Amino acid sequence: MTFKLFSEKKISGFIVILLGLLSLHEGKTLYPYSKNLLTGDHVFPGLIGILLVVFGLALFFERKTEEKKVDLPTGKTLLILVSSIVILFFYCLLILFTGYVVSTLITAACLIKLIGKYRWINSILIAGIVTCVFYLLFIVFLKIPFPSGFFTF
Amino acid sequence: MKKLLMLSVTVLMLVGVVLSGCSTKSATTNKDDKGSKDIKYPTRQIELVVPFAAGGGVDLAARSVADYLSKEWGQPIVVTNKPGGGGIIGAQYALKEAKPDGYTVLVNNNSSTTMYEAGNSNPTIKISDNKFVSRIAAGTTAYAVKTDAKWNSFKDFSEWVKANPNKLTWATVGPAGFSAFAVAQWLQSIGVDYSKTKIVSSEGASDSAAKVAGGHVVLAVHTVGEFAPLVEAGKIKLLAVQSSERNPIFPNVPTTKEEGLDGLTVNWWTGLSLPADTPDEIVKKWDEAVAKMEKDKEFIKHLEKIKLEPAYLNSADFSKAVQNETETYTKLAKETGIRK
Amino acid sequence: MESVIYLLNGFGEVITPFNLLIVLLGSLLGTLVGVLPGLGPTSAIAILLPVTTVLNPAQGLMMMAGIYYGSMYGGSTTAILMNIPGESSSVPTTLDGYPLAKKGRAGAALGIAAIGSFIAGIIGLVGLILFAPFLANQALKFGPPEYFTLMLIALLVLFNLTGFSLKKSVIMGLLGFLFSLVGIGMTTGQPRFDFGFSFLTGGFEMISIIIGLFAIAEVLKGLEENRSLKEPKKPIKIRNIYPSKKDLKQSSLPILRGSVLGFFLGILPGISATITAFLAYDLEKKVSKNPEKFGKGAIEGVAGPESANNATSSGGFIPLLSLGLPSSPPLAVLLAALMIYGLTPGPILFEQNSQIVWTIIASMFVGNVILLILNLPLVGLWAKLTDIPFGIIAPIILLISFVGTYSVRNSMFDVVVAIIFGILGYLFNKFHWPIIPFVLCLVLGPKIETYFVQSMEMSSGKLSIFVQRPISLTILLFAGLILIVSIILMKRTKRRILQETGEHLEFS
C-alpha cells in the first residue's frame, strides 16, 4: 500500500477543504451585518463551510483505497472533446459580434464537421438548414433577444 | 488542403463581417451629428429592460407600455427580464453596459432606486446614473393582518403596537425594501422604536401575505393589488390603505388619514429611466409618447386589470419626486438604522 | 367537492384550440427529446424551457407538463427498441421490452407501454385531485419551521438514494448548497460570494447549471464513447403496432397493480419512480403463473413497471404542488421552472393561483389522452428518429442548450456557466461522483436557508422552535419512519440495478 499524493481522493478532498474554507471566510465577513449568531446571511455559509471542511478531511484521510481505475480519454477522442468545448466558448464570443444567425451557422458547421465527420460541404449544408429552423423558431417565433451584433438580423 | 481553404474562407468572412459592421456604425454616428434637432427615432427595435422576474408589478406594467408604444411607433419593443440582485443586475445592464442611444430603456421602481440608495451607504447604481423619463403607474400601500385578528381598525392596531412593540412581527422583502420603509415611517409617526419590533425576511409579496394568513407573522405591508387574492379568499384583512382617497378595489377599507395618521407617504411606483448621458431629444420623445399613452382608454383599462393606477409625471416632475423621496428615505433610514 | 368544479373550470380553459395545440406541441416535443438516446425527462424539461417562455404562465406550464409526460414516454420507446433506458426508471422496461422487440413484437410492447402509462397517469391524477386540496388546506398552517424540517428530511432521504457512497453524496449536496448561496443575501441585502465581480451578484441560474450537468455533459459522454463512429444499433422493424386482445387481457391486472403501487408510494417524498418500477416488475414476476417467461419477453414485465413509473410521476405532483417538495430530479427542474414563472409551489399556489393549478391538472388529463392517441400510430416514426446519426444530433443538442441557458435571464454569463458545468458534469460522471444530490440541493438550498433564517427570526434565535411546534415535531417523528423504509427499499433497488445492468448506475 503505497502513499499516493495525487490520487482522486487526495485531490478532491483538498478541493473540498479549500471550498469549505472559502465558505467559512465568506460567513465571517458577513457576520457583522447581523445581530444574532443564528439569524442572518452568514449562517449558511458558515455551516456549510464547517461541514465541507469536515467531510473534505474525512475524504482526504480515508484509508480504503478500493478506487476504481478511471480511464481518461486520450489522443483523438480528447482532441474532439476539447475542441467542441473550445468551439462552444468561441460561439459565446462570436455571437456578441455577429449576432445569432452568422455565429450559429459557423458554430453548427464546425461542430457537425468535428463530431459527425462529414465533408465540409455537407456540414455547411446541414448547418444551414439547422440555422434556418432555429432562426425561425427562436428569433422569429420566440423572440429571444440575442445580441444583434453588426447586422440587424 | 481542403481544410486550409475552408479556414481561410471563414477568416475572410469574419474580416468582412467586422469591416462591414464598422462601416455601418460610423455611418449612423455621422447622421446623428448632423440631424441633432429633429432626430429620427426610433428606427429599430427597442429593448425594455425589466430588472425583476416576469409576472410582477413592474413586469406587467412594462408589458402594457411595450404593447402600446410598439403600435404607436411601429417599431418592435421587446421586454427583457434581467432579474437578480434586487433589481441591480438589470439596472447595471441598461444604465451602464448598454449604449446611451435610447434603444435600451430601464423600467424601475422605488425599491431599486430611492430605497436602494437610502438603504446602502455604498450603492452600486446611484440615482445620478439614471435620467428619469416619466412615471408610469403607482400602487397603493395597504396594511394587512389575519382575518380573525383581534384588531378591527388601524387605530386599535397602532395602540396595540405602542403597548407591545416587541410582539409585532412583520415581513419584509430585503432589509431596505418597500415594506421596511413603510413600516419604519408608520412606527416613527406613532413613536415606536423600530428596532424593538421583530423583522422576518420574506421572499416576496405573496410569501408575506401567506405568512400573515397562516399566523406566522402579524403584519405585512404591500400594495393593494398584491394582497387582493388572499383578501378575496377571506384569509387576510386590510386595516388601512395609504392614499388620499379610498381604493376603488376595496372601498370599505379606510385610509390611514381617516384613521388619524397623517404624513404617511410611502407608496409604490414604477417608471422609465435612461442612461445619464442619453441625448435630451430622445428623452423628450419618450416623455411625449408616454404622456399620450397615459390618456389612452385601452391603456388605463389595462392598468386596472393588473391592479395598478395611472400616475403619470413628466421628466422634470418625476426627477424632482425621486430626489425628494430619496432625501426623505435616507433620513428615515439613518434614524431607524435601516441604512447599512 | 369544490375541487371538481375547479377542475371542470380547468377543462373549460384547456379545451380551446390554442391551448390544445400547446398541450399537443408539448407532448410531441417531449417525446422527441425523450427518444434521443441518453436524454431523459430532466434534460428535456431543462432545454425546452425557453420554448415555453413566450406563453403566459398557465400555458407555459401546460406545455411543460406535456413535455414531462412526453419525454417519459419517449424514454420507454428507446428502452424497448434499442435497450437504452433514457432514465434509470426505464431499466425494468428494457428487461422484457427489448426481448419482445427482438421477437418482432415491439409494437405490442410499445402499445402496452402507452396504454399502461395512460391508465396509470389517469389514476395518479385522480389521486392528485383528491389529495391536493386537502394538503393545500392544511398547508397554510405550515410555517417556516415546519417547512424547514420537511425539506431537511426530504433531502436526507434523497441523499440516500443515489446508489453511491454516502460521503460523496453529502459532499456533492453541500457543494450544490454552496453554489445556491451565491448572490444577494436575503436578510442583509448584501451580495455574497461575489468577490467583487458584478456578474456574480445575481447568483447562478439553476437552469443553466442543470442544462450543463445533464444535457452538455451527456453529449460529451457520447463524444467520448465515439457514438458517431459506431454503426447505430439497428432498431428492430415494427410489424404490428397494436397489441392483440390476448396482450391486453394479460396486462390489464399488471397495469392496475403497477398504478396503485406506484401512486401510493409516489406520494411519499423520496420514493422515486425507479424504486416503484423495480418493485412492480418483481411483484409481477412473483404473482405470475409462469415466472420463467420473464426476461425473455413477457408482456406483463412491460405493463407493470411502465404503469408504476408513470403513476409515481403523477403522485410526485402532490408534494410538489402542495408543499413545494420535488421527489425526483425532473420534478426539481419543474420546480425551478415554476419559480421562473413567479409561481412558488406550496399552499400559496393553491390559494392565490388556484385557477392556474387546476388548469394545469386538467391539461395533464388532456395530455395523457393526446399521448395515447398520438403514440400508437406514431410508434414507427419515433423508432425512425433513433436512426438519426449522433454527428447531427449532438451539435443540435449543444445549440439548443445554448439557447436554453441564454434565454432564462438573457445573459451570456449563464451560457459560460452551463458550458463549465458541462465539463464538470462529465468529470463527475467519470469519477463516480453523484450529481443528483448536487442538483437537489441547488434547487432546494435557497428555500431551506430561507425557512431556517425565518424560523430563527421568529424565535429570536432559539433552535427549540423546531420541536416546540406540534406539526413540526410530528414531521420529525414521521420522517424517521420514512427514512427507515426508504433505506430498505433503496438497498434493494441498488442490488437489483446491479443484477440487471452489471454496473453501479446513479438512479433517482
mmCIF file of N, CA and C in Angstrom, chain A residues 90-134:
data_model
loop_
_atom_site.group_PDB
_atom_site.id
_atom_site.type_symbol
_atom_site.label_atom_id
_atom_site.label_comp_id
_atom_site.label_asym_id
_atom_site.label_seq_id
_atom_site.Cartn_x
_atom_site.Cartn_y
_atom_site.Cartn_z
ATOM 1 N N PHE A 90 -16.060 29.807 -28.043
ATOM 2 C CA PHE A 90 -15.846 30.725 -29.150
ATOM 3 C C PHE A 90 -17.184 31.276 -29.650
ATOM 4 N N TYR A 91 -18.189 30.394 -29.642
ATOM 5 C CA TYR A 91 -19.544 30.752 -30.053
ATOM 6 C C TYR A 91 -20.063 31.901 -29.186
ATOM 7 N N CYS A 92 -19.829 31.790 -27.856
ATOM 8 C CA CYS A 92 -20.283 32.838 -26.928
ATOM 9 C C CYS A 92 -19.708 34.188 -27.324
ATOM 10 N N LEU A 93 -18.449 34.181 -27.735
ATOM 11 C CA LEU A 93 -17.786 35.430 -28.114
ATOM 12 C C LEU A 93 -18.307 35.937 -29.446
ATOM 13 N N LEU A 94 -18.380 35.003 -30.394
ATOM 14 C CA LEU A 94 -18.731 35.352 -31.765
ATOM 15 C C LEU A 94 -20.113 35.975 -31.844
ATOM 16 N N ILE A 95 -21.031 35.436 -31.015
ATOM 17 C CA ILE A 95 -22.422 35.900 -31.098
ATOM 18 C C ILE A 95 -22.535 37.367 -30.716
ATOM 19 N N LEU A 96 -21.606 37.835 -29.878
ATOM 20 C CA LEU A 96 -21.626 39.241 -29.463
ATOM 21 C C LEU A 96 -21.314 40.153 -30.647
ATOM 22 N N PHE A 97 -20.499 39.641 -31.561
ATOM 23 C CA PHE A 97 -20.075 40.482 -32.673
ATOM 24 C C PHE A 97 -20.921 40.314 -33.922
ATOM 25 N N THR A 98 -21.352 39.077 -34.176
ATOM 26 C CA THR A 98 -22.007 38.839 -35.464
ATOM 27 C C THR A 98 -23.484 38.548 -35.346
ATOM 28 N N GLY A 99 -24.029 38.500 -34.111
ATOM 29 C CA GLY A 99 -25.442 38.185 -33.977
ATOM 30 C C GLY A 99 -25.696 36.691 -34.085
ATOM 31 N N TYR A 100 -26.972 36.326 -33.966
ATOM 32 C CA TYR A 100 -27.284 34.903 -33.840
ATOM 33 C C TYR A 100 -27.039 34.110 -35.109
ATOM 34 N N VAL A 101 -27.495 34.616 -36.240
ATOM 35 C CA VAL A 101 -27.522 33.794 -37.454
ATOM 36 C C VAL A 101 -26.115 33.400 -37.900
ATOM 37 N N VAL A 102 -25.263 34.374 -38.066
ATOM 38 C CA VAL A 102 -23.934 34.087 -38.591
ATOM 39 C C VAL A 102 -23.154 33.185 -37.634
ATOM 40 N N SER A 103 -23.187 33.528 -36.344
ATOM 41 C CA SER A 103 -22.410 32.739 -35.394
ATOM 42 C C SER A 103 -22.940 31.318 -35.303
ATOM 43 N N THR A 104 -24.265 31.167 -35.355
ATOM 44 C CA THR A 104 -24.832 29.824 -35.260
ATOM 45 C C THR A 104 -24.452 28.993 -36.472
ATOM 46 N N LEU A 105 -24.482 29.615 -37.635
ATOM 47 C CA LEU A 105 -24.112 28.905 -38.854
ATOM 48 C C LEU A 105 -22.675 28.402 -38.754
ATOM 49 N N ILE A 106 -21.783 29.267 -38.349
ATOM 50 C CA ILE A 106 -20.374 28.876 -38.262
ATOM 51 C C ILE A 106 -20.181 27.787 -37.215
ATOM 52 N N THR A 107 -20.777 27.999 -36.022
ATOM 53 C CA THR A 107 -20.629 27.017 -34.950
ATOM 54 C C THR A 107 -21.203 25.671 -35.351
ATOM 55 N N ALA A 108 -22.416 25.690 -35.904
ATOM 56 C CA ALA A 108 -23.061 24.438 -36.275
ATOM 57 C C ALA A 108 -22.206 23.696 -37.302
ATOM 58 N N ALA A 109 -21.696 24.419 -38.295
ATOM 59 C CA ALA A 109 -20.886 23.765 -39.326
ATOM 60 C C ALA A 109 -19.641 23.127 -38.705
ATOM 61 N N CYS A 110 -18.970 23.869 -37.830
ATOM 62 C CA CYS A 110 -17.761 23.325 -37.212
ATOM 63 C C CYS A 110 -18.081 22.093 -36.370
ATOM 64 N N LEU A 111 -19.156 22.179 -35.577
ATOM 65 C CA LEU A 111 -19.492 21.054 -34.700
ATOM 66 C C LEU A 111 -19.879 19.824 -35.505
ATOM 67 N N ILE A 112 -20.672 20.032 -36.549
ATOM 68 C CA ILE A 112 -21.106 18.884 -37.347
ATOM 69 C C ILE A 112 -19.903 18.255 -38.036
ATOM 70 N N LYS A 113 -19.008 19.089 -38.531
ATOM 71 C CA LYS A 113 -17.791 18.579 -39.167
ATOM 72 C C LYS A 113 -16.963 17.771 -38.162
ATOM 73 N N LEU A 114 -16.843 18.351 -36.964
ATOM 74 C CA LEU A 114 -15.990 17.753 -35.940
ATOM 75 C C LEU A 114 -16.573 16.446 -35.406
ATOM 76 N N ILE A 115 -17.851 16.482 -35.071
ATOM 77 C CA ILE A 115 -18.446 15.317 -34.411
ATOM 78 C C ILE A 115 -18.909 14.280 -35.428
ATOM 79 N N GLY A 116 -19.589 14.769 -36.474
ATOM 80 C CA GLY A 116 -20.148 13.824 -37.433
ATOM 81 C C GLY A 116 -19.147 13.375 -38.485
ATOM 82 N N LYS A 117 -18.036 14.113 -38.627
ATOM 83 C CA LYS A 117 -17.001 13.798 -39.613
ATOM 84 C C LYS A 117 -17.554 13.724 -41.032
ATOM 85 N N TYR A 118 -18.475 14.671 -41.329
ATOM 86 C CA TYR A 118 -18.946 14.748 -42.698
ATOM 87 C C TYR A 118 -17.963 15.593 -43.498
ATOM 88 N N ARG A 119 -18.183 15.649 -44.811
ATOM 89 C CA ARG A 119 -17.349 16.550 -45.588
ATOM 90 C C ARG A 119 -17.781 17.976 -45.325
ATOM 91 N N TRP A 120 -16.865 18.928 -45.513
ATOM 92 C CA TRP A 120 -17.165 20.319 -45.187
ATOM 93 C C TRP A 120 -18.443 20.802 -45.861
ATOM 94 N N ILE A 121 -18.556 20.475 -47.156
ATOM 95 C CA ILE A 121 -19.697 20.984 -47.901
ATOM 96 C C ILE A 121 -21.001 20.477 -47.301
ATOM 97 N N ASN A 122 -21.034 19.194 -46.927
ATOM 98 C CA ASN A 122 -22.237 18.640 -46.311
ATOM 99 C C ASN A 122 -22.498 19.273 -44.961
ATOM 100 N N SER A 123 -21.405 19.444 -44.194
ATOM 101 C CA SER A 123 -21.563 20.029 -42.867
ATOM 102 C C SER A 123 -22.209 21.406 -42.960
ATOM 103 N N ILE A 124 -21.718 22.195 -43.917
ATOM 104 C CA ILE A 124 -22.249 23.554 -44.035
ATOM 105 C C ILE A 124 -23.700 23.511 -44.485
ATOM 106 N N LEU A 125 -24.008 22.564 -45.343
ATOM 107 C CA LEU A 125 -25.383 22.423 -45.802
ATOM 108 C C LEU A 125 -26.315 22.108 -44.646
ATOM 109 N N ILE A 126 -25.932 21.090 -43.850
ATOM 110 C CA ILE A 126 -26.769 20.705 -42.709
ATOM 111 C C ILE A 126 -26.864 21.875 -41.737
ATOM 112 N N ALA A 127 -25.708 22.527 -41.513
ATOM 113 C CA ALA A 127 -25.693 23.660 -40.587
ATOM 114 C C ALA A 127 -26.638 24.745 -41.066
ATOM 115 N N GLY A 128 -26.685 24.947 -42.395
ATOM 116 C CA GLY A 128 -27.582 25.952 -42.951
ATOM 117 C C GLY A 128 -29.033 25.647 -42.622
ATOM 118 N N ILE A 129 -29.409 24.382 -42.801
ATOM 119 C CA ILE A 129 -30.800 24.003 -42.504
ATOM 120 C C ILE A 129 -31.100 24.219 -41.024
ATOM 121 N N VAL A 130 -30.171 23.720 -40.177
ATOM 122 C CA VAL A 130 -30.373 23.839 -38.733
ATOM 123 C C VAL A 130 -30.525 25.311 -38.339
ATOM 124 N N THR A 131 -29.642 26.158 -38.887
ATOM 125 C CA THR A 131 -29.686 27.579 -38.533
ATOM 126 C C THR A 131 -31.006 28.205 -38.947
ATOM 127 N N CYS A 132 -31.469 27.858 -40.145
ATOM 128 C CA CYS A 132 -32.743 28.388 -40.616
ATOM 129 C C CYS A 132 -33.860 28.037 -39.650
ATOM 130 N N VAL A 133 -33.946 26.758 -39.306
ATOM 131 C CA VAL A 133 -35.016 26.308 -38.415
ATOM 132 C C VAL A 133 -34.917 27.028 -37.072
ATOM 133 N N PHE A 134 -33.694 27.100 -36.534
ATOM 134 C CA PHE A 134 -33.507 27.749 -35.238
ATOM 135 C C PHE A 134 -33.854 29.227 -35.308
#
